[in-house]
Amino acid sequence: MSPTFVGMPPFPKAAARAVDNAQLRHNLHKATHTIRDKRAAVVSEQPDWAALRAAGAGLKTRVLRHLDDYLEQLERAVERAGGHVHWAADGAEANRIVLDLVRATGETEVVKVKSMATQEIGLNEALAEQGITAYETDLAELIVQLGDDRPSHILVPAIHRNRAEIREIFQRAMASWGRPAPDGLTDEPRALAEAARLHLRERFLSAKVGISGANFAVAETGTLVVLESEGNGRMCLTLPETLISVVGIEKLVPTWQDLEVFMQLLPRSSTGERMNPYTSMWTGAAEGQDFHLVLLDNGRTNVLADEVGRQALRCIRCSACLNACPVYERAGGHAYGSVYPGPIGAILTPQLRGFSSELDESLPYASTLCGACYDVCPVAINIPEVLLHLRAEVAASGAHKGEKLAMGAARRVLSSPGLLAAGQRTAGRFRKLTPRRLPGPLAAWTDTRDIPAPPTQSFRDWWASREEK
């Protein structure tokens, strides 16, 4: 399993395959609409939602404008509280740091809190290559890991699976990772959750090293914050003797008081809840625990340099844009070829990775530009604006050469009255030869539409004949 989905085809090809999967479309439709409806209900209860949204956007923008200062403030605060801070320029450096820290403990197993940053850098795979097993403890992440699968959603990584599929995965794979699934396991949610609970309990009680990310890091106090719904995060953060947190440099908030805004925005936008079930906060080393904070760049400073694209770094990973997106609902998350699927992935992934592949070049086009993602974003990221900005960059980079040649030819014809008139007359004379389908790579355009036959007489010629009369 590769976190960057190496070798994935461009989005249109991957999406076409996904759309043909009726079961996948059913699973996605049911799940996204359920979460979407819950979110709409709890957001409507907040009379000051627009003000909260503006405040969240303003706070994140302020952080990005003064990111260097806040990062240094965070480092000082964490070290003051007994923690250790490490700086990682890219994923490879972050993996080396974590690997060295785990090796120093002598352990060969670690437990993990759900973390997009560690998926982004392929930490599990890097540890496995060195003989260290990372056990995912979030239920959805556990399903993905046991199924040798890939995450397809930011909040619910196994959203593409239904209960019957999860039961089959548990029965087939649990034993090879630890405690086997109970005999007679059914696909009832309570039974599946109990099987996962029993399976994970052994890990929680024996693990000496925990690895997490963080939803927020408070620059003022050095406090890290993790929000989750199952309690597994609380176990991973408190029981191990060594805790390593890999956190993107954009996850900062300036002060403790600023958390109040995001504690209202995030639960409502992600799970459709008024308050998060488990919110864990820790500052530095606590109760004799050895704490290490790894601050991850991995392309983020490059994104920060883009005046339009940098707003993607405001993202708080709520996944509201995925649940509102008609493209995601039909294509699913795997088609995006990244741990960041959906609208936010379409703008964040190519900025972090660069336009290094056909897949990355295709992602800014994975949208209808309907604007639903912008409407639901709790920190007001104008995703359609960034998509258009990135499309312009793709075109400027030399991609879509055929389209550029066609547009160049059209510009020459349309800017010359003589050439335009000659072309219109020629098309009118040969109108009966107009094909119903375009050839080669252009055929897809005529799969759902006919080419209109040119008129027998152009408007210019009609107007000229009218004046003569």
CSV table of C-alpha atoms in Angstrom, one decimal:
chain,number,residue,atom,x,y,z
A,1,MET,CA,0.0,0.0,0.0
A,2,SER,CA,1.5,3.3,-1.1
A,3,PRO,CA,0.4,6.5,0.6
A,4,THR,CA,1.1,8.5,-2.6
A,5,PHE,CA,-0.7,5.9,-4.8
A,6,VAL,CA,2.4,5.8,-7.2
A,7,GLY,CA,1.4,4.7,-10.7
A,8,MET,CA,-2.2,5.9,-10.5
A,9,PRO,CA,-3.6,6.9,-13.9
A,10,PRO,CA,-4.9,10.5,-14.4
A,11,PHE,CA,-8.1,11.4,-12.6
A,12,PRO,CA,-10.5,11.0,-15.6
A,13,LYS,CA,-9.4,7.3,-16.1
A,14,ALA,CA,-9.4,6.4,-12.4
A,15,ALA,CA,-12.8,8.1,-12.0
A,16,ALA,CA,-14.3,6.3,-15.0
A,17,ARG,CA,-13.5,3.0,-13.4
A,18,ALA,CA,-14.9,4.0,-10.0
A,19,VAL,CA,-18.2,5.2,-11.6
A,20,ASP,CA,-18.7,1.7,-13.0
A,21,ASN,CA,-18.7,0.3,-9.5
A,22,ALA,CA,-22.4,0.4,-8.4
A,23,GLN,CA,-21.6,-0.9,-4.9
A,24,LEU,CA,-19.0,1.9,-4.4
A,25,ARG,CA,-21.5,4.5,-5.6
A,26,HIS,CA,-24.1,3.2,-3.2
A,27,ASN,CA,-21.8,3.2,-0.3
A,28,LEU,CA,-20.5,6.7,-1.0
A,29,HIS,CA,-24.0,8.2,-1.6
A,30,LYS,CA,-25.4,6.8,1.6
A,31,ALA,CA,-22.4,7.9,3.8
A,32,THR,CA,-21.8,11.3,2.4
A,33,HIS,CA,-25.5,12.3,2.5
A,34,THR,CA,-25.8,11.0,6.1
A,35,ILE,CA,-22.9,13.2,7.2
A,36,ARG,CA,-24.0,16.1,5.1
A,37,ASP,CA,-27.5,16.1,6.6
A,38,LYS,CA,-26.1,15.9,10.2
A,39,ARG,CA,-23.7,18.8,9.5
A,40,ALA,CA,-26.5,21.0,8.0
A,41,ALA,CA,-28.7,20.4,11.1
A,42,VAL,CA,-26.1,21.4,13.7
A,43,VAL,CA,-24.7,24.3,11.7
A,44,SER,CA,-28.2,25.7,11.4
A,45,GLU,CA,-28.4,25.8,15.2
A,46,GLN,CA,-25.5,28.3,15.3
A,47,PRO,CA,-26.8,31.9,14.8
A,48,ASP,CA,-23.3,33.2,14.6
A,49,TRP,CA,-22.0,30.5,12.2
A,50,ALA,CA,-21.0,33.1,9.5
A,51,ALA,CA,-19.0,35.0,12.1
A,52,LEU,CA,-17.3,31.9,13.4
A,53,ARG,CA,-16.4,30.9,9.9
A,54,ALA,CA,-14.9,34.4,9.2
A,55,ALA,CA,-13.0,34.2,12.5
A,56,GLY,CA,-11.6,30.8,11.7
A,57,ALA,CA,-10.4,32.0,8.3
A,58,GLY,CA,-8.9,35.1,9.8
A,59,LEU,CA,-7.0,33.2,12.5
A,60,LYS,CA,-5.5,30.8,10.0
A,61,THR,CA,-4.6,33.6,7.6
A,62,ARG,CA,-2.9,35.4,10.4
A,63,VAL,CA,-0.9,32.2,11.2
A,64,LEU,CA,0.3,31.9,7.6
A,65,ARG,CA,1.4,35.5,7.4
A,66,HIS,CA,3.5,35.2,10.5
A,67,LEU,CA,4.3,31.5,10.3
A,68,ASP,CA,8.0,31.8,11.1
A,69,ASP,CA,7.4,33.7,14.3
A,70,TYR,CA,4.7,31.3,15.5
A,71,LEU,CA,6.8,28.2,14.8
A,72,GLU,CA,9.7,29.6,16.8
A,73,GLN,CA,7.3,30.5,19.6
A,74,LEU,CA,5.8,26.9,19.5
A,75,GLU,CA,9.3,25.4,19.7
A,76,ARG,CA,10.3,27.5,22.7
A,77,ALA,CA,7.0,26.6,24.5
A,78,VAL,CA,7.3,22.8,23.9
A,79,GLU,CA,11.0,22.7,25.0
A,80,ARG,CA,10.1,24.8,28.1
A,81,ALA,CA,7.6,22.1,29.0
A,82,GLY,CA,10.1,19.3,28.6
A,83,GLY,CA,9.4,18.2,25.1
A,84,HIS,CA,11.9,17.8,22.2
A,85,VAL,CA,11.3,19.5,18.8
A,86,HIS,CA,12.6,18.2,15.5
A,87,TRP,CA,12.4,19.9,12.1
A,88,ALA,CA,11.8,17.9,8.9
A,89,ALA,CA,12.2,19.6,5.5
A,90,ASP,CA,10.5,16.7,3.7
A,91,GLY,CA,8.9,13.3,4.2
A,92,ALA,CA,12.1,11.4,4.0
A,93,GLU,CA,13.7,13.4,6.7
A,94,ALA,CA,10.6,13.1,8.9
A,95,ASN,CA,10.7,9.3,8.5
A,96,ARG,CA,14.3,9.2,9.4
A,97,ILE,CA,13.7,11.2,12.6
A,98,VAL,CA,10.8,9.0,13.7
A,99,LEU,CA,12.7,5.8,12.8
A,100,ASP,CA,15.7,6.9,14.9
A,101,LEU,CA,13.5,7.8,17.8
A,102,VAL,CA,11.7,4.4,17.8
A,103,ARG,CA,15.0,2.6,17.5
A,104,ALA,CA,16.4,4.4,20.5
A,105,THR,CA,13.6,2.8,22.6
A,106,GLY,CA,14.5,-0.7,21.4
A,107,GLU,CA,10.8,-1.3,20.4
A,108,THR,CA,9.7,-3.0,17.2
A,109,GLU,CA,6.0,-2.1,17.5
A,110,VAL,CA,4.2,1.3,17.7
A,111,VAL,CA,0.5,2.2,18.0
A,112,LYS,CA,-0.8,5.1,16.0
A,113,VAL,CA,-3.5,7.8,16.2
A,114,LYS,CA,-5.2,8.5,12.9
A,115,SER,CA,-2.8,11.0,11.2
A,116,MET,CA,-3.0,12.5,7.7
A,117,ALA,CA,0.6,13.8,8.0
A,118,THR,CA,2.1,10.3,8.6
A,119,GLN,CA,0.1,8.9,5.7
A,120,GLU,CA,1.3,11.7,3.5
A,121,ILE,CA,4.9,10.8,4.1
A,122,GLY,CA,4.4,7.0,4.1
A,123,LEU,CA,5.6,6.6,7.7
A,124,ASN,CA,4.1,3.1,8.1
A,125,GLU,CA,5.8,1.8,5.0
A,126,ALA,CA,9.1,3.4,6.0
A,127,LEU,CA,9.0,1.8,9.5
A,128,ALA,CA,8.0,-1.6,8.0
A,129,GLU,CA,11.1,-1.6,5.8
A,130,GLN,CA,13.2,-1.4,9.0
A,131,GLY,CA,11.3,-4.1,10.8
A,132,ILE,CA,9.0,-1.9,12.9
A,133,THR,CA,5.3,-2.6,12.7
A,134,ALA,CA,2.9,0.4,13.1
A,135,TYR,CA,-0.6,-0.6,14.3
A,136,GLU,CA,-3.5,1.7,13.3
A,137,THR,CA,-6.0,2.1,16.1
A,138,ASP,CA,-8.7,4.3,14.6
A,139,LEU,CA,-11.5,1.9,13.5
A,140,ALA,CA,-11.7,3.1,9.9
A,141,GLU,CA,-7.9,3.1,9.6
A,142,LEU,CA,-7.8,-0.4,11.1
A,143,ILE,CA,-10.2,-1.6,8.4
A,144,VAL,CA,-8.0,0.0,5.7
A,145,GLN,CA,-4.9,-1.6,7.2
A,146,LEU,CA,-6.4,-5.1,7.6
A,147,GLY,CA,-7.8,-4.9,4.1
A,148,ASP,CA,-4.4,-3.9,2.6
A,149,ASP,CA,-6.4,-1.0,1.2
A,150,ARG,CA,-6.0,2.7,0.7
A,151,PRO,CA,-7.9,5.5,2.5
A,152,SER,CA,-10.6,7.2,0.5
A,153,HIS,CA,-11.9,9.9,2.8
A,154,ILE,CA,-10.3,12.3,5.2
A,155,LEU,CA,-12.6,11.7,8.1
A,156,VAL,CA,-13.8,8.2,7.3
A,157,PRO,CA,-11.0,6.4,5.5
A,158,ALA,CA,-13.0,3.2,4.9
A,159,ILE,CA,-16.1,5.1,3.7
A,160,HIS,CA,-16.0,3.0,0.5
A,161,ARG,CA,-16.7,-0.2,2.5
A,162,ASN,CA,-20.0,-1.5,3.7
A,163,ARG,CA,-20.7,-3.7,6.8
A,164,ALA,CA,-20.5,-7.0,5.0
A,165,GLU,CA,-17.2,-6.1,3.5
A,166,ILE,CA,-15.8,-5.1,6.9
A,167,ARG,CA,-17.0,-8.3,8.5
A,168,GLU,CA,-15.2,-10.3,5.8
A,169,ILE,CA,-12.0,-8.3,6.3
A,170,PHE,CA,-12.0,-8.8,10.0
A,171,GLN,CA,-12.6,-12.6,9.7
A,172,ARG,CA,-9.8,-12.9,7.0
A,173,ALA,CA,-7.1,-10.6,8.4
A,174,MET,CA,-7.4,-9.9,12.1
A,175,ALA,CA,-5.6,-13.1,13.2
A,176,SER,CA,-2.4,-12.2,11.2
A,177,TRP,CA,-2.3,-8.8,13.0
A,178,GLY,CA,-3.1,-10.0,16.5
A,179,ARG,CA,-6.2,-11.2,18.3
A,180,PRO,CA,-8.5,-12.9,15.7
A,181,ALA,CA,-12.1,-12.0,15.1
A,182,PRO,CA,-14.6,-13.7,17.3
A,183,ASP,CA,-16.4,-16.8,16.1
A,184,GLY,CA,-19.8,-16.1,14.5
A,185,LEU,CA,-19.0,-12.5,13.9
A,186,THR,CA,-22.0,-10.7,12.3
A,187,ASP,CA,-22.0,-7.5,10.3
A,188,GLU,CA,-24.0,-5.6,13.0
A,189,PRO,CA,-22.2,-2.3,13.9
A,190,ARG,CA,-22.1,-3.2,17.6
A,191,ALA,CA,-20.5,-6.6,16.9
A,192,LEU,CA,-17.9,-5.1,14.5
A,193,ALA,CA,-17.0,-2.4,17.0
A,194,GLU,CA,-16.6,-5.0,19.8
A,195,ALA,CA,-14.4,-7.1,17.6
A,196,ALA,CA,-12.1,-4.1,16.9
A,197,ARG,CA,-12.1,-3.1,20.6
A,198,LEU,CA,-11.0,-6.6,21.7
A,199,HIS,CA,-8.4,-6.7,19.0
A,200,LEU,CA,-6.9,-3.3,19.8
A,201,ARG,CA,-6.9,-3.6,23.6
A,202,GLU,CA,-3.9,-5.8,23.6
A,203,ARG,CA,-2.0,-3.2,21.6
A,204,PHE,CA,-2.9,-0.4,23.9
A,205,LEU,CA,-1.8,-2.2,27.0
A,206,SER,CA,1.5,-3.5,25.6
A,207,ALA,CA,2.7,-0.6,23.4
A,208,LYS,CA,5.7,1.5,24.6
A,209,VAL,CA,5.7,3.9,21.7
A,210,GLY,CA,2.8,6.0,20.4
A,211,ILE,CA,2.7,8.1,17.2
A,212,SER,CA,0.2,10.8,16.5
A,213,GLY,CA,-0.5,13.9,14.5
A,214,ALA,CA,-2.4,16.9,15.8
A,215,ASN,CA,-5.4,18.9,14.7
A,216,PHE,CA,-4.0,22.0,16.3
A,217,ALA,CA,-0.8,23.2,17.9
A,218,VAL,CA,-1.0,26.3,20.2
A,219,ALA,CA,2.0,28.5,19.7
A,220,GLU,CA,1.5,30.4,22.9
A,221,THR,CA,1.6,27.4,25.2
A,222,GLY,CA,3.1,24.6,23.2
A,223,THR,CA,-0.1,22.6,23.6
A,224,LEU,CA,-1.1,20.0,21.0
A,225,VAL,CA,-4.7,19.0,20.4
A,226,VAL,CA,-6.2,15.8,19.0
A,227,LEU,CA,-9.9,15.5,18.3
A,228,GLU,CA,-11.4,12.0,17.8
A,229,SER,CA,-14.6,10.0,18.3
A,230,GLU,CA,-13.6,6.6,19.6
A,231,GLY,CA,-11.2,7.0,22.6
A,232,ASN,CA,-8.4,5.2,20.8
A,233,GLY,CA,-6.5,8.4,20.5
A,234,ARG,CA,-6.6,9.0,24.2
A,235,MET,CA,-5.1,5.5,24.8
A,236,CYS,CA,-2.3,6.0,22.3
A,237,LEU,CA,-1.5,9.5,23.7
A,238,THR,CA,-1.4,8.6,27.4
A,239,LEU,CA,-0.3,4.9,27.8
A,240,PRO,CA,3.0,4.7,25.9
A,241,GLU,CA,6.3,5.7,27.5
A,242,THR,CA,7.3,7.6,24.3
A,243,LEU,CA,5.0,9.8,22.3
A,244,ILE,CA,6.1,11.1,18.8
A,245,SER,CA,3.8,13.6,17.1
A,246,VAL,CA,4.3,14.5,13.4
A,247,VAL,CA,2.6,17.8,12.7
A,248,GLY,CA,2.4,19.9,9.6
A,249,ILE,CA,3.8,23.4,10.1
A,250,GLU,CA,0.5,25.0,9.1
A,251,LYS,CA,-1.5,23.4,12.0
A,252,LEU,CA,-0.7,26.3,14.4
A,253,VAL,CA,-3.2,28.6,16.2
A,254,PRO,CA,-1.8,31.7,17.9
A,255,THR,CA,-3.3,31.4,21.4
A,256,TRP,CA,-5.2,29.1,23.7
A,257,GLN,CA,-8.2,31.4,23.5
A,258,ASP,CA,-8.2,30.9,19.7
A,259,LEU,CA,-9.0,27.2,20.1
A,260,GLU,CA,-12.5,28.2,21.2
A,261,VAL,CA,-13.4,29.1,17.5
A,262,PHE,CA,-12.1,25.8,16.1
A,263,MET,CA,-13.7,23.7,18.8
A,264,GLN,CA,-17.1,24.9,17.4
A,265,LEU,CA,-16.2,24.8,13.7
A,266,LEU,CA,-14.5,21.4,13.5
A,267,PRO,CA,-16.9,19.0,15.1
A,268,ARG,CA,-19.9,20.5,13.3
A,269,SER,CA,-18.2,20.4,10.0
A,270,SER,CA,-16.6,17.0,10.2
A,271,THR,CA,-18.9,14.6,12.1
A,272,GLY,CA,-22.0,16.7,12.4
A,273,GLU,CA,-21.7,16.9,16.2
A,274,ARG,CA,-22.1,19.8,18.5
A,275,MET,CA,-19.1,18.8,20.6
A,276,ASN,CA,-16.3,16.3,19.9
A,277,PRO,CA,-16.5,13.1,22.0
A,278,TYR,CA,-12.8,13.0,22.8
A,279,THR,CA,-10.5,16.0,22.8
A,280,SER,CA,-7.0,15.4,24.1
A,281,MET,CA,-4.6,18.2,24.9
A,282,TRP,CA,-1.0,17.9,26.2
A,283,THR,CA,1.8,20.3,26.7
A,284,GLY,CA,5.3,19.0,26.4
A,285,ALA,CA,6.3,15.9,28.4
A,286,ALA,CA,3.6,14.7,30.8
A,287,GLU,CA,3.8,12.2,33.7
A,288,GLY,CA,7.3,11.0,32.9
A,289,GLN,CA,6.5,10.4,29.2
A,290,ASP,CA,9.2,11.2,26.6
A,291,PHE,CA,7.6,13.6,24.1
A,292,HIS,CA,9.0,14.4,20.6
A,293,LEU,CA,7.4,16.9,18.2
A,294,VAL,CA,8.3,16.6,14.5
A,295,LEU,CA,7.4,19.7,12.5
A,296,LEU,CA,6.9,18.7,8.9
A,297,ASP,CA,7.3,21.0,5.9
A,298,ASN,CA,7.2,18.6,2.9
A,299,GLY,CA,6.2,21.3,0.4
A,300,ARG,CA,4.2,23.6,2.6
A,301,THR,CA,6.6,26.6,2.3
A,302,ASN,CA,6.3,26.3,-1.4
A,303,VAL,CA,2.5,26.5,-1.1
A,304,LEU,CA,2.9,29.4,1.3
A,305,ALA,CA,4.7,31.3,-1.4
A,306,ASP,CA,1.7,31.2,-3.7
A,307,GLU,CA,-0.6,34.1,-2.9
A,308,VAL,CA,-3.7,32.4,-4.3
A,309,GLY,CA,-2.8,28.8,-3.5
A,310,ARG,CA,-1.7,29.3,0.1
A,311,GLN,CA,-5.3,29.5,1.4
A,312,ALA,CA,-5.3,25.7,1.0
A,313,LEU,CA,-3.1,25.6,4.1
A,314,ARG,CA,-6.0,27.0,6.2
A,315,CYS,CA,-7.6,23.5,5.9
A,316,ILE,CA,-8.5,21.9,9.2
A,317,ARG,CA,-9.2,18.5,7.7
A,318,CYS,CA,-12.9,18.5,8.4
A,319,SER,CA,-13.9,16.8,5.1
A,320,ALA,CA,-17.0,18.9,4.7
A,321,CYS,CA,-16.0,19.7,1.1
A,322,LEU,CA,-15.8,15.9,0.2
A,323,ASN,CA,-19.3,15.3,1.5
A,324,ALA,CA,-20.7,18.2,-0.5
A,325,CYS,CA,-18.9,17.4,-3.7
A,326,PRO,CA,-20.9,15.7,-6.5
A,327,VAL,CA,-17.6,14.5,-8.2
A,328,TYR,CA,-16.3,12.9,-5.0
A,329,GLU,CA,-19.7,11.3,-4.3
A,330,ARG,CA,-19.5,9.4,-7.7
A,331,ALA,CA,-15.8,8.9,-8.1
A,332,GLY,CA,-14.7,8.2,-4.5
A,333,GLY,CA,-11.4,9.0,-2.9
A,334,HIS,CA,-9.1,6.5,-4.6
A,335,ALA,CA,-9.4,8.2,-8.0
A,336,TYR,CA,-7.5,11.3,-6.6
A,337,GLY,CA,-4.4,9.2,-6.1
A,338,SER,CA,-3.5,10.8,-2.8
A,339,VAL,CA,-4.3,10.6,0.9
A,340,TYR,CA,-6.0,14.0,0.4
A,341,PRO,CA,-9.0,13.2,-1.8
A,342,GLY,CA,-11.9,15.4,-2.8
A,343,PRO,CA,-11.9,19.1,-3.5
A,344,ILE,CA,-9.3,20.0,-0.9
A,345,GLY,CA,-7.0,17.2,-2.3
A,346,ALA,CA,-7.5,18.5,-5.8
A,347,ILE,CA,-5.8,21.8,-4.8
A,348,LEU,CA,-3.5,20.6,-2.0
A,349,THR,CA,-1.9,17.5,-3.5
A,350,PRO,CA,-0.6,19.2,-6.7
A,351,GLN,CA,0.8,22.1,-4.7
A,352,LEU,CA,2.6,19.8,-2.2
A,353,ARG,CA,3.9,17.4,-4.9
A,354,GLY,CA,4.1,19.7,-7.9
A,355,PHE,CA,2.9,18.9,-11.4
A,356,SER,CA,5.2,15.9,-11.5
A,357,SER,CA,2.8,13.4,-13.2
A,358,GLU,CA,-0.2,13.2,-15.4
A,359,LEU,CA,-2.2,12.5,-12.2
A,360,ASP,CA,-1.1,15.8,-10.5
A,361,GLU,CA,-1.8,17.8,-13.7
A,362,SER,CA,-5.3,16.3,-13.9
A,363,LEU,CA,-6.4,17.0,-10.3
A,364,PRO,CA,-7.2,20.7,-10.8
A,365,TYR,CA,-9.7,19.6,-13.4
A,366,ALA,CA,-11.4,17.1,-11.0
A,367,SER,CA,-14.3,19.5,-10.3
A,368,THR,CA,-17.4,21.0,-11.9
A,369,LEU,CA,-16.6,24.3,-10.2
A,370,CYS,CA,-20.1,24.3,-8.7
A,371,GLY,CA,-18.8,26.0,-5.5
A,372,ALA,CA,-20.5,23.6,-3.0
A,373,CYS,CA,-17.1,23.0,-1.4
A,374,TYR,CA,-16.5,26.7,-0.8
A,375,ASP,CA,-20.0,27.1,0.7
A,376,VAL,CA,-19.4,24.4,3.3
A,377,CYS,CA,-15.8,25.1,4.1
A,378,PRO,CA,-15.6,26.2,7.8
A,379,VAL,CA,-12.5,28.4,7.1
A,380,ALA,CA,-13.7,29.8,3.8
A,381,ILE,CA,-11.1,28.3,1.5
A,382,ASN,CA,-12.2,29.4,-2.0
A,383,ILE,CA,-11.5,26.1,-3.6
A,384,PRO,CA,-12.9,27.0,-7.1
A,385,GLU,CA,-10.6,30.1,-7.2
A,386,VAL,CA,-7.6,27.9,-6.5
A,387,LEU,CA,-8.7,25.3,-9.0
A,388,LEU,CA,-8.8,27.9,-11.7
A,389,HIS,CA,-5.4,29.3,-10.6
A,390,LEU,CA,-3.8,25.8,-10.8
A,391,ARG,CA,-5.4,25.1,-14.2
A,392,ALA,CA,-3.7,28.2,-15.5
A,393,GLU,CA,-0.4,26.9,-14.1
A,394,VAL,CA,-0.9,23.5,-15.7
A,395,ALA,CA,-1.5,25.2,-19.1
A,396,ALA,CA,1.5,27.5,-18.7
A,397,SER,CA,3.7,24.5,-17.8
A,398,GLY,CA,3.4,23.1,-21.3
A,399,ALA,CA,0.6,20.6,-20.7
A,400,HIS,CA,-2.4,20.3,-23.0
A,401,LYS,CA,-0.3,21.0,-26.1
A,402,GLY,CA,-3.1,19.9,-28.4
A,403,GLU,CA,-5.6,22.3,-26.8
A,404,LYS,CA,-3.0,25.1,-27.0
A,405,LEU,CA,-2.5,24.4,-30.7
A,406,ALA,CA,-6.2,24.4,-31.3
A,407,MET,CA,-6.8,27.6,-29.4
A,408,GLY,CA,-3.9,29.2,-31.3
A,409,ALA,CA,-5.5,28.3,-34.6
A,410,ALA,CA,-8.9,29.5,-33.4
A,411,ARG,CA,-7.4,32.8,-32.4
A,412,ARG,CA,-5.8,33.3,-35.8
A,413,VAL,CA,-9.0,32.5,-37.6
A,414,LEU,CA,-11.3,34.6,-35.3
A,415,SER,CA,-9.0,37.6,-35.4
A,416,SER,CA,-9.1,37.7,-39.3
A,417,PRO,CA,-12.5,38.6,-40.9
A,418,GLY,CA,-11.3,37.1,-44.2
A,419,LEU,CA,-10.2,33.8,-42.8
A,420,LEU,CA,-13.4,33.5,-40.7
A,421,ALA,CA,-15.7,34.2,-43.6
A,422,ALA,CA,-13.8,31.7,-45.9
A,423,GLY,CA,-14.0,29.1,-43.1
A,424,GLN,CA,-17.7,29.6,-42.6
A,425,ARG,CA,-18.5,29.4,-46.4
A,426,THR,CA,-16.4,26.2,-46.7
A,427,ALA,CA,-18.1,24.6,-43.7
A,428,GLY,CA,-21.5,25.5,-45.2
A,429,ARG,CA,-20.7,23.9,-48.5
A,430,PHE,CA,-19.6,20.6,-46.9
A,431,ARG,CA,-22.2,20.6,-44.1
A,432,LYS,CA,-23.5,17.1,-45.3
A,433,LEU,CA,-20.1,15.6,-44.5
A,434,THR,CA,-20.1,16.7,-40.9
A,435,PRO,CA,-19.4,13.6,-38.8
A,436,ARG,CA,-21.6,12.6,-35.9
A,437,ARG,CA,-18.6,11.6,-33.8
A,438,LEU,CA,-15.1,13.1,-33.6
A,439,PRO,CA,-12.1,10.8,-34.3
A,440,GLY,CA,-9.4,9.6,-31.9
A,441,PRO,CA,-8.9,11.3,-28.5
A,442,LEU,CA,-11.7,13.8,-29.3
A,443,ALA,CA,-14.3,11.0,-29.5
A,444,ALA,CA,-15.1,11.3,-25.8
A,445,TRP,CA,-16.6,14.8,-26.4
A,446,THR,CA,-19.2,13.3,-28.8
A,447,ASP,CA,-20.1,10.3,-26.6
A,448,THR,CA,-23.0,12.4,-25.1
A,449,ARG,CA,-23.6,15.0,-27.8
A,450,ASP,CA,-23.9,15.4,-31.6
A,451,ILE,CA,-21.8,17.8,-33.6
A,452,PRO,CA,-24.2,20.5,-35.0
A,453,ALA,CA,-24.1,20.8,-38.7
A,454,PRO,CA,-22.9,24.2,-40.0
A,455,PRO,CA,-25.7,26.5,-41.4
A,456,THR,CA,-25.9,26.7,-45.2
A,457,GLN,CA,-25.3,30.4,-44.9
A,458,SER,CA,-23.3,32.3,-42.3
A,459,PHE,CA,-24.7,35.3,-40.5
A,460,ARG,CA,-22.2,37.6,-42.3
A,461,ASP,CA,-23.4,36.4,-45.7
A,462,TRP,CA,-27.1,36.6,-44.7
A,463,TRP,CA,-26.6,40.2,-43.4
A,464,ALA,CA,-24.7,41.2,-46.6
A,465,SER,CA,-27.5,39.8,-48.8
A,466,ARG,CA,-30.1,41.5,-46.7
A,467,GLU,CA,-28.4,44.9,-47.2
A,468,GLU,CA,-28.2,44.4,-50.9
A,469,LYS,CA,-32.0,44.1,-51.0
